[in-house]
CSV table of C-alpha atoms in Angstrom, one decimal:
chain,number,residue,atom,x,y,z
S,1,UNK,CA,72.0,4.9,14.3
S,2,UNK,CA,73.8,5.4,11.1
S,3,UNK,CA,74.5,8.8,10.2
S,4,UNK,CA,75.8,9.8,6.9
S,5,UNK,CA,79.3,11.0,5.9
S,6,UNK,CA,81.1,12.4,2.7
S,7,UNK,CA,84.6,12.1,2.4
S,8,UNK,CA,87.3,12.9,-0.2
S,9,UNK,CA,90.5,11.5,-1.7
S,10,UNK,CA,92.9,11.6,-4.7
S,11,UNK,CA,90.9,10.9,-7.9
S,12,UNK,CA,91.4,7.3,-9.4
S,13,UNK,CA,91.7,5.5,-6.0
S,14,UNK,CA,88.1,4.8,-6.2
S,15,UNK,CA,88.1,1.1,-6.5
S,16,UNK,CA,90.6,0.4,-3.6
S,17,UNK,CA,89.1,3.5,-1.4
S,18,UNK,CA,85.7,1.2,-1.8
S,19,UNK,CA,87.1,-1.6,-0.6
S,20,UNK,CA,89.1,-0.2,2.1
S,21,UNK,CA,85.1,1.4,3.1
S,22,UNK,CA,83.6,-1.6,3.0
S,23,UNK,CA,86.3,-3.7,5.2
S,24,UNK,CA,85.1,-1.2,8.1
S,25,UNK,CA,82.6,-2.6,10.1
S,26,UNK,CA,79.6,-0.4,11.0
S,27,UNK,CA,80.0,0.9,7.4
S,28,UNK,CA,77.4,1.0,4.8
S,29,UNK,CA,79.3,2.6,1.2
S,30,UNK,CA,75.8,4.2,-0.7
S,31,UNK,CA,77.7,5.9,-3.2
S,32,UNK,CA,81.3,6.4,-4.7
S,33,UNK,CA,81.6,9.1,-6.4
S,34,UNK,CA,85.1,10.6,-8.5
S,35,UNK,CA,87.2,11.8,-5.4
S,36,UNK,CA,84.8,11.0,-3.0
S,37,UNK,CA,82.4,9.0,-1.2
S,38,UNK,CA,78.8,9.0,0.6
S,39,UNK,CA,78.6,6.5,3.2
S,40,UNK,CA,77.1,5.8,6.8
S,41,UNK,CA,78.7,4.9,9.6
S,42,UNK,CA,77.4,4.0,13.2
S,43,UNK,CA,80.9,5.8,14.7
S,44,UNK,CA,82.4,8.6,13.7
S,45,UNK,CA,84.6,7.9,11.0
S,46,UNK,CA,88.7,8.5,11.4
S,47,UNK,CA,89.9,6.7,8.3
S,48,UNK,CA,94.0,7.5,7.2
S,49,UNK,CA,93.2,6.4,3.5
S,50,UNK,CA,90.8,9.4,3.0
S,51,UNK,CA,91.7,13.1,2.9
S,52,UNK,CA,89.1,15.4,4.2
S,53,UNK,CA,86.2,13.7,6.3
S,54,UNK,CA,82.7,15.7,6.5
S,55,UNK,CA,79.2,15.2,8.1
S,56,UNK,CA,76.3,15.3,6.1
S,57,UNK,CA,73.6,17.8,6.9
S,58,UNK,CA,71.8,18.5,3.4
S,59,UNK,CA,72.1,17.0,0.1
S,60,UNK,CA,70.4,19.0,-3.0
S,61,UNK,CA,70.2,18.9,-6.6
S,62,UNK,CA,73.1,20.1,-8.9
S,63,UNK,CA,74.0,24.0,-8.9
S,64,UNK,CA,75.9,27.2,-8.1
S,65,UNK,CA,77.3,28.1,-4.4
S,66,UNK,CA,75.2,31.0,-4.8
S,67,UNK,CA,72.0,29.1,-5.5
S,68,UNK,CA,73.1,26.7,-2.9
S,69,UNK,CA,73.2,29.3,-0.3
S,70,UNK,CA,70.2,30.5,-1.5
S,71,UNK,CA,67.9,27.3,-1.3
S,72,UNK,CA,69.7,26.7,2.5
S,73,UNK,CA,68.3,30.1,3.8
S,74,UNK,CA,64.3,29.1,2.3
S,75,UNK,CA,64.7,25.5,3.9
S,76,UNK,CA,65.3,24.2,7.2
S,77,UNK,CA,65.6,20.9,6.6
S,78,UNK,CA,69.1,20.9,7.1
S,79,UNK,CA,68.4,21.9,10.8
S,80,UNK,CA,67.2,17.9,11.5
S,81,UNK,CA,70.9,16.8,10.7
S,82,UNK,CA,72.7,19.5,13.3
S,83,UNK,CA,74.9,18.0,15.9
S,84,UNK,CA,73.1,20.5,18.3
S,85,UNK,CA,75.3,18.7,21.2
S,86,UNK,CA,78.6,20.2,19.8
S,87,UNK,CA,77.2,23.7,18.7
S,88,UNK,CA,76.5,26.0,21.7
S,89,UNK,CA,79.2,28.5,21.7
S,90,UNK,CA,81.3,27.0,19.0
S,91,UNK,CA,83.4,29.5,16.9
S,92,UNK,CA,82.5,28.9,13.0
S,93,UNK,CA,82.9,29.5,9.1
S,94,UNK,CA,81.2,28.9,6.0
S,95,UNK,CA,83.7,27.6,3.3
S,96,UNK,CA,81.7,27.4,0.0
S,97,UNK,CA,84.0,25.3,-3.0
S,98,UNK,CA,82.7,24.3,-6.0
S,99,UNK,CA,84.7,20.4,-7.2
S,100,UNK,CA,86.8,21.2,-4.4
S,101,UNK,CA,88.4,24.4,-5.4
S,102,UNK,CA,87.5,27.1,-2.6
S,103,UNK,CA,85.2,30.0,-4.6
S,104,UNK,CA,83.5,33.1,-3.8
S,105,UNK,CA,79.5,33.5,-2.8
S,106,UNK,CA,77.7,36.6,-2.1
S,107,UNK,CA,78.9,37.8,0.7
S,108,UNK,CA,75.3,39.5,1.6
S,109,UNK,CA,73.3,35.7,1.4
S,110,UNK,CA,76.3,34.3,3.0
S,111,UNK,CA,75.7,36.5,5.9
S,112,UNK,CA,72.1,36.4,6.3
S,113,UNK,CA,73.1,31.8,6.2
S,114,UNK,CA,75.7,32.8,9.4
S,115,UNK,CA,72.9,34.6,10.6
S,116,UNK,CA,70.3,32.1,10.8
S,117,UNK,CA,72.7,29.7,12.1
S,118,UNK,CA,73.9,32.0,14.9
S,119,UNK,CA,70.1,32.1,15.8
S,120,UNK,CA,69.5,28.4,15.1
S,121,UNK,CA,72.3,26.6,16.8
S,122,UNK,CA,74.0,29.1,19.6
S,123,UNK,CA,77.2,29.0,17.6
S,124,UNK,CA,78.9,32.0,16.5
S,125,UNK,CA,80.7,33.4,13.4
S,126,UNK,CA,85.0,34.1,13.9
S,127,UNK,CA,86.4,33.0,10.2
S,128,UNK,CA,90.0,33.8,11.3
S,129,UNK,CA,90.4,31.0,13.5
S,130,UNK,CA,87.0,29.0,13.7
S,131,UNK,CA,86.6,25.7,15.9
S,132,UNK,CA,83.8,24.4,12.7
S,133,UNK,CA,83.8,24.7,9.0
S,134,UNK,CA,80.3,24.6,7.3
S,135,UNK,CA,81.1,23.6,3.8
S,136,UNK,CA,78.9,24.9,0.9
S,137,UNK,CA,80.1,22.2,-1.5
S,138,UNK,CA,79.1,22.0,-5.3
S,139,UNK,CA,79.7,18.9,-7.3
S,140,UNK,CA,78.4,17.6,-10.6
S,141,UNK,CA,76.3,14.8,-8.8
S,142,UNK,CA,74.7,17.1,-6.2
S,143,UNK,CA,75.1,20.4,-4.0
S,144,UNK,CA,76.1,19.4,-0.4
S,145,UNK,CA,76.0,21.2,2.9
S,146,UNK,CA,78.4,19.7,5.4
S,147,UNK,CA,80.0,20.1,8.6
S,148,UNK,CA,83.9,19.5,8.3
S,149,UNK,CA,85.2,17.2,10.4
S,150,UNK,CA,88.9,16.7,12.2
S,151,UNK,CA,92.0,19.1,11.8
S,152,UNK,CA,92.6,20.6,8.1
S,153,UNK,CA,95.5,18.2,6.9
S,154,UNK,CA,98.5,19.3,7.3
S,155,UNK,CA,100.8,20.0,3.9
S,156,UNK,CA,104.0,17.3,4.2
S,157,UNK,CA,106.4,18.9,1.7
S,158,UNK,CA,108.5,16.5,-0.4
S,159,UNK,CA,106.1,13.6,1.1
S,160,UNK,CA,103.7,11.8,-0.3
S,161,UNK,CA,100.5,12.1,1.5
S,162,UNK,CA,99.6,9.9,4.5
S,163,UNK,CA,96.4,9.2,2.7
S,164,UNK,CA,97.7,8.2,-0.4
S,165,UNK,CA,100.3,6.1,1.4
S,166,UNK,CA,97.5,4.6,3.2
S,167,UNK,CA,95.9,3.1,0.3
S,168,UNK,CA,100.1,2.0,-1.3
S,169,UNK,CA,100.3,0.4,2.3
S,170,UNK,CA,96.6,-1.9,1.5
S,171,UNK,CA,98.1,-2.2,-2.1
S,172,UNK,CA,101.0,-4.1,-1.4
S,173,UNK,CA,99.2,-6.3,1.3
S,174,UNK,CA,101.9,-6.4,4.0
S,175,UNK,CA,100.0,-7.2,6.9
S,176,UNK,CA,101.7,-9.8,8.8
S,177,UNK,CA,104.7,-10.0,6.0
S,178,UNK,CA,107.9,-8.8,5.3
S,179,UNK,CA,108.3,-5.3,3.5
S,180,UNK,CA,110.8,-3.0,2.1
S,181,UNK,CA,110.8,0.4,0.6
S,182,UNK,CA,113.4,0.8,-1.8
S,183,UNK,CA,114.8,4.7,-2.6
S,184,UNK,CA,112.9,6.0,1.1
S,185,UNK,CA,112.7,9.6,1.2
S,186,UNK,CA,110.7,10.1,4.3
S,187,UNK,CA,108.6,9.1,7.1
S,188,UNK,CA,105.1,9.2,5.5
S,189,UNK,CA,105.2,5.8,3.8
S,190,UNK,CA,107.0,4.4,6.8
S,191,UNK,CA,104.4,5.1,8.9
S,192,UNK,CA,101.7,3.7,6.8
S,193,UNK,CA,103.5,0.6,6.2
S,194,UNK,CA,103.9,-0.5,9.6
S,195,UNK,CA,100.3,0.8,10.4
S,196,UNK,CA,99.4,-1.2,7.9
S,197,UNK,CA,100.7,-4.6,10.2
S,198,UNK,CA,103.9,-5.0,8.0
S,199,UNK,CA,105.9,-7.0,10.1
S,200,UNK,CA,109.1,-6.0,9.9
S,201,UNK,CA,109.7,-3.0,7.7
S,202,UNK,CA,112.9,-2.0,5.9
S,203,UNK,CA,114.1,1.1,4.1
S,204,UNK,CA,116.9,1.5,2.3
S,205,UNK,CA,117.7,5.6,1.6
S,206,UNK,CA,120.0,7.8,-0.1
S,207,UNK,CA,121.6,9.1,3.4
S,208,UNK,CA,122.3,8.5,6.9
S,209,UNK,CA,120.0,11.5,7.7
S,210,UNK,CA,116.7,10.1,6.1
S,211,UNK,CA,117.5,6.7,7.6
S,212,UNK,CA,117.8,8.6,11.0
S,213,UNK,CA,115.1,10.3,11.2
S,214,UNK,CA,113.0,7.3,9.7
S,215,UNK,CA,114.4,5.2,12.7
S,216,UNK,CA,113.5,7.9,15.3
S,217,UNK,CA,110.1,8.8,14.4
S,218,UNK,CA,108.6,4.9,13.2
S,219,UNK,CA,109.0,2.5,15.6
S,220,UNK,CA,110.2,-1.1,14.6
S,221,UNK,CA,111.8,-0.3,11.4
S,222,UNK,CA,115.1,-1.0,10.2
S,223,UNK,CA,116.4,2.1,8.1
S,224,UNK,CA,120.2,2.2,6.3
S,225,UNK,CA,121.4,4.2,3.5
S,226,UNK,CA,122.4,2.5,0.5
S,227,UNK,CA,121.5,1.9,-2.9
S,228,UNK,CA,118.1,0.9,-4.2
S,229,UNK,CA,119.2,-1.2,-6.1
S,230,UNK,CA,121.6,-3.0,-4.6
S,231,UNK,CA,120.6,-3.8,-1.0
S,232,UNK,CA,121.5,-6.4,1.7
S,233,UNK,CA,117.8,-8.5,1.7
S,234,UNK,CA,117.9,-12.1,0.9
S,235,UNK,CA,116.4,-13.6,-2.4
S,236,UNK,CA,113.1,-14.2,-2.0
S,237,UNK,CA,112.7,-12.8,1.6
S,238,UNK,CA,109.7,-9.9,1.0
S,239,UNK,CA,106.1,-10.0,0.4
S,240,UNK,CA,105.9,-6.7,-0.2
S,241,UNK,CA,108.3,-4.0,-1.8
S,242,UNK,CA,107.5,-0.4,-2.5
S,243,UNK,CA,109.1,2.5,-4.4
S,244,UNK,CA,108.5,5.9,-4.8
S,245,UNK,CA,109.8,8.5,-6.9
S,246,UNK,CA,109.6,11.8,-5.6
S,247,UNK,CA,107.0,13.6,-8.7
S,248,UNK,CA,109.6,17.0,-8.7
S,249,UNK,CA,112.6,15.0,-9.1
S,250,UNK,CA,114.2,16.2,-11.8
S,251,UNK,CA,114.1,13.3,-15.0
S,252,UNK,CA,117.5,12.4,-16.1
S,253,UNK,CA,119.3,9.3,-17.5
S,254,UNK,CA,120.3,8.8,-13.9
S,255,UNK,CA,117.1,8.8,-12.7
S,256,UNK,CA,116.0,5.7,-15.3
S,257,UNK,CA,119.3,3.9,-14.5
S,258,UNK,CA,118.0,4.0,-10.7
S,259,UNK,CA,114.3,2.6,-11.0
S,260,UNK,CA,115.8,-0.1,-13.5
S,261,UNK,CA,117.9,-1.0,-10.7
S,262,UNK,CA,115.5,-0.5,-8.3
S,263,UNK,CA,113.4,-2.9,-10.0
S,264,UNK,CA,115.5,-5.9,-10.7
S,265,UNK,CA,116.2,-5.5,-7.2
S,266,UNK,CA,112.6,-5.9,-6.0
S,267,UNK,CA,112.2,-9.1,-8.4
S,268,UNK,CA,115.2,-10.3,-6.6
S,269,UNK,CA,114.3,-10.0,-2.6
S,270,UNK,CA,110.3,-10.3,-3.6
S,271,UNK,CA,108.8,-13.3,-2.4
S,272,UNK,CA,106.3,-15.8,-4.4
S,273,UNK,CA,103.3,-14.0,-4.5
S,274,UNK,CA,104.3,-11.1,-3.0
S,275,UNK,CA,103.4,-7.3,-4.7
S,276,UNK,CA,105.9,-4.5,-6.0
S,277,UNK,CA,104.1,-1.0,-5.5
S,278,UNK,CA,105.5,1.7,-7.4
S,279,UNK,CA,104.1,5.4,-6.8
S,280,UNK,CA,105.6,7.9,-9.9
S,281,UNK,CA,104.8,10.1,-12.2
S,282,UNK,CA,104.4,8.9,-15.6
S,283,UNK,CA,107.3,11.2,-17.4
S,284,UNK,CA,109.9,8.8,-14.8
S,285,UNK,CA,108.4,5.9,-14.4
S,286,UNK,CA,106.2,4.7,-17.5
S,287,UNK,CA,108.6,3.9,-20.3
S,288,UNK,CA,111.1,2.2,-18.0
S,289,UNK,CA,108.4,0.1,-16.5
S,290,UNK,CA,107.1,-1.1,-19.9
S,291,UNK,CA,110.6,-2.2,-20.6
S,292,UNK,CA,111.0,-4.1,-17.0
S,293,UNK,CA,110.8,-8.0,-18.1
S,294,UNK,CA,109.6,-10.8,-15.5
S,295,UNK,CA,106.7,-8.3,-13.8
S,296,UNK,CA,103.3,-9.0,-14.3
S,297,UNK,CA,100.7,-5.5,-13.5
S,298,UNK,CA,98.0,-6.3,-11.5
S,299,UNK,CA,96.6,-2.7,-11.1
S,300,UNK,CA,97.6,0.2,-12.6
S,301,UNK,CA,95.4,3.4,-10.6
S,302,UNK,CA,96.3,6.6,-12.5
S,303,UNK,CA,96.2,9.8,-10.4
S,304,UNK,CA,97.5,13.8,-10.0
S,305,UNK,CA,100.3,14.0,-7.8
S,306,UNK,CA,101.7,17.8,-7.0
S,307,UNK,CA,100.0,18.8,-10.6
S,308,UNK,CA,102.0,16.0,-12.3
S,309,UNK,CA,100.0,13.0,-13.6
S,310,UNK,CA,100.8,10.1,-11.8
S,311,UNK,CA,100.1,6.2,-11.1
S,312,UNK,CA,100.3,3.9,-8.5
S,313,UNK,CA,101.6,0.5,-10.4
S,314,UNK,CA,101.0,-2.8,-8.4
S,315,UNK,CA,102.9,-6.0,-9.9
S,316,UNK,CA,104.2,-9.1,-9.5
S,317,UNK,CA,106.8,-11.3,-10.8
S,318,UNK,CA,105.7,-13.2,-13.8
S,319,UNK,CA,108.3,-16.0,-13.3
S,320,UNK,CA,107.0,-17.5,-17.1
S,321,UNK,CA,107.4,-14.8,-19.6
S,322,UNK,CA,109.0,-11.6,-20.0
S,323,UNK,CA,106.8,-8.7,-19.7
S,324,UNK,CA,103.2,-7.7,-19.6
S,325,UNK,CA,103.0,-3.9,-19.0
S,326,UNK,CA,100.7,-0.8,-19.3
């Protein structure tokens, strides 16, 4: 039996997050939503391209966390939906967030809603170090009541998130193929790469300490330190190249000097048909990208990265003409 799931992601990797759904089997997308999506599943879902994962346990119409709260304690519908196998004795919290910002309730409702579940379920109410999260979640499409599911994600400083690398790793299309990240900076994208079936993986970085630490945390990867863009790789000899500009680097005529380089560099080792991914934000990467000639974009997917807006650029050589950008 299908049960029904809600899960949430960076904002403008809709159309890709839908397709990466739908390439599950046992999947059924109903709805994609901006940041989100309501699907069923006939497993319990672990995907790495989404953020936060949740179980569905009530769905009502559009309001407050208060009102919410309220319409949860005069129904019991939600009760049907209850994984009652994984409740006795569980430690829990209610989180209640309106568009995903965490927000206050009254305290006294949210109480008498512990209550009743206490009563209901057998679980019990610790919110300094619960085992469950009951969401109270308020979005413009709907009010949703939903059990949280995994570990909270942890925060990767400097890193770009594995979720969001996830969905650069399906981008370029690397299964099976040759990749390279250009200007590496961690292990994040690494990782996702090479889950992703790339097979073989190289990253050129800045130091011998990133290429280290890439080489002893992701198997199967060739890391050195060098120059983006000027790198040891045959002409032609990648399907897939990736870049990624750190969003708090600090913007500089260095800094423009390196992604032009960067980028002739890709057009160099990049294979027929094979994809350039660049993740940046638009104050470094936009006006030097629209002056790159011989790339074609394919996708452009514009997003928020650390408060900074962002996009993920996928192109290809355009061996005919010059340019064709933003």
């Amino acid at each position: 039996m299908k049960k029904l799931y809600f899960s949430t992601f960076i904002q403008g990797l809709e159309n890709p997050v839908e397709t990466m759904l739908r390439k599950e089997g046992g999947v059924a997308v109903e709805r994609m939503l901006s940041g989100a999506a309501l699907y069923r599943s006939v497993r319990e879902p672990s995907f790495p391209f989404v953020h936060q994962t949740f179980r569905v346990l009530f769905q009502m119409k559009p309001c407050g966390v208060d009102e919410a709260v309220n319409r949860l304690l005069t129904t019991g519908g939600w009760l049907d939906r209850f994984p009652f196998e994984e409740t006795q004795g569980k430690k829990f919290r209610i989180v209640t967030a309106k568009d995903g910002q965490l927000v206050s309730a009254n305290m006294r409702r949210v109480d008498m809603l512990e209550k009743a579940i206490c009563e209901q379920t057998g679980m019990r109410t610790y919110r300094e170090r619960p085992e469950v999260e009951l969401w109270v979640l308020c979005r413009p499409e709907a009010a949703y009541f939903l059990w949280r599911m995994g570990k909270r994600p942890a925060k990767q400083e400097g890193q770009l998130r594995t979720d969001v690398c996830a969905v650069v790793s399906f981008l370029s299309q690397c299964g099976g193929k040759n990749a390279a990240i250009l200007g590496s900076t961690g292990t994040s994208l690494p990782a996702a790469l090479k889950a992703g079936g790339a097979r073989s993986l190289t990253c050129v970085c800045k130091d011998r300490a990133t290429a280290r630490l890439i080489e002893s945390k992701v198997r199967g990867v060739r890391a050195c330190e060098g120059s983006s863009g000027y790198t040891d790789l045959p002409d032609a000899s990648q399907n897939a190249v990736v870049l990624h500009l750190p969003v708090k680097a600090e913007k500089t005529e260095r800094l423009e000097s390196d992604l032009r380089n960067a980028m002739y560099e890709a057009r160099r080792v990049l294979a027929d048909e094979g994809r350039i991914v660049v993740v940046a934000s638009l104050d470094h990467a936009q006006a030097t990208l629209r002056k790159t000639q011989g790339v074609r974009v394919l996708a452009r997917y514009p997003i928020v990265l650390s408060g900074q807006q962002s996009a993920i650029w996928v192109m290809t050589v355009n061996q005919d003409s010059e340019e064709e950008m933003m």
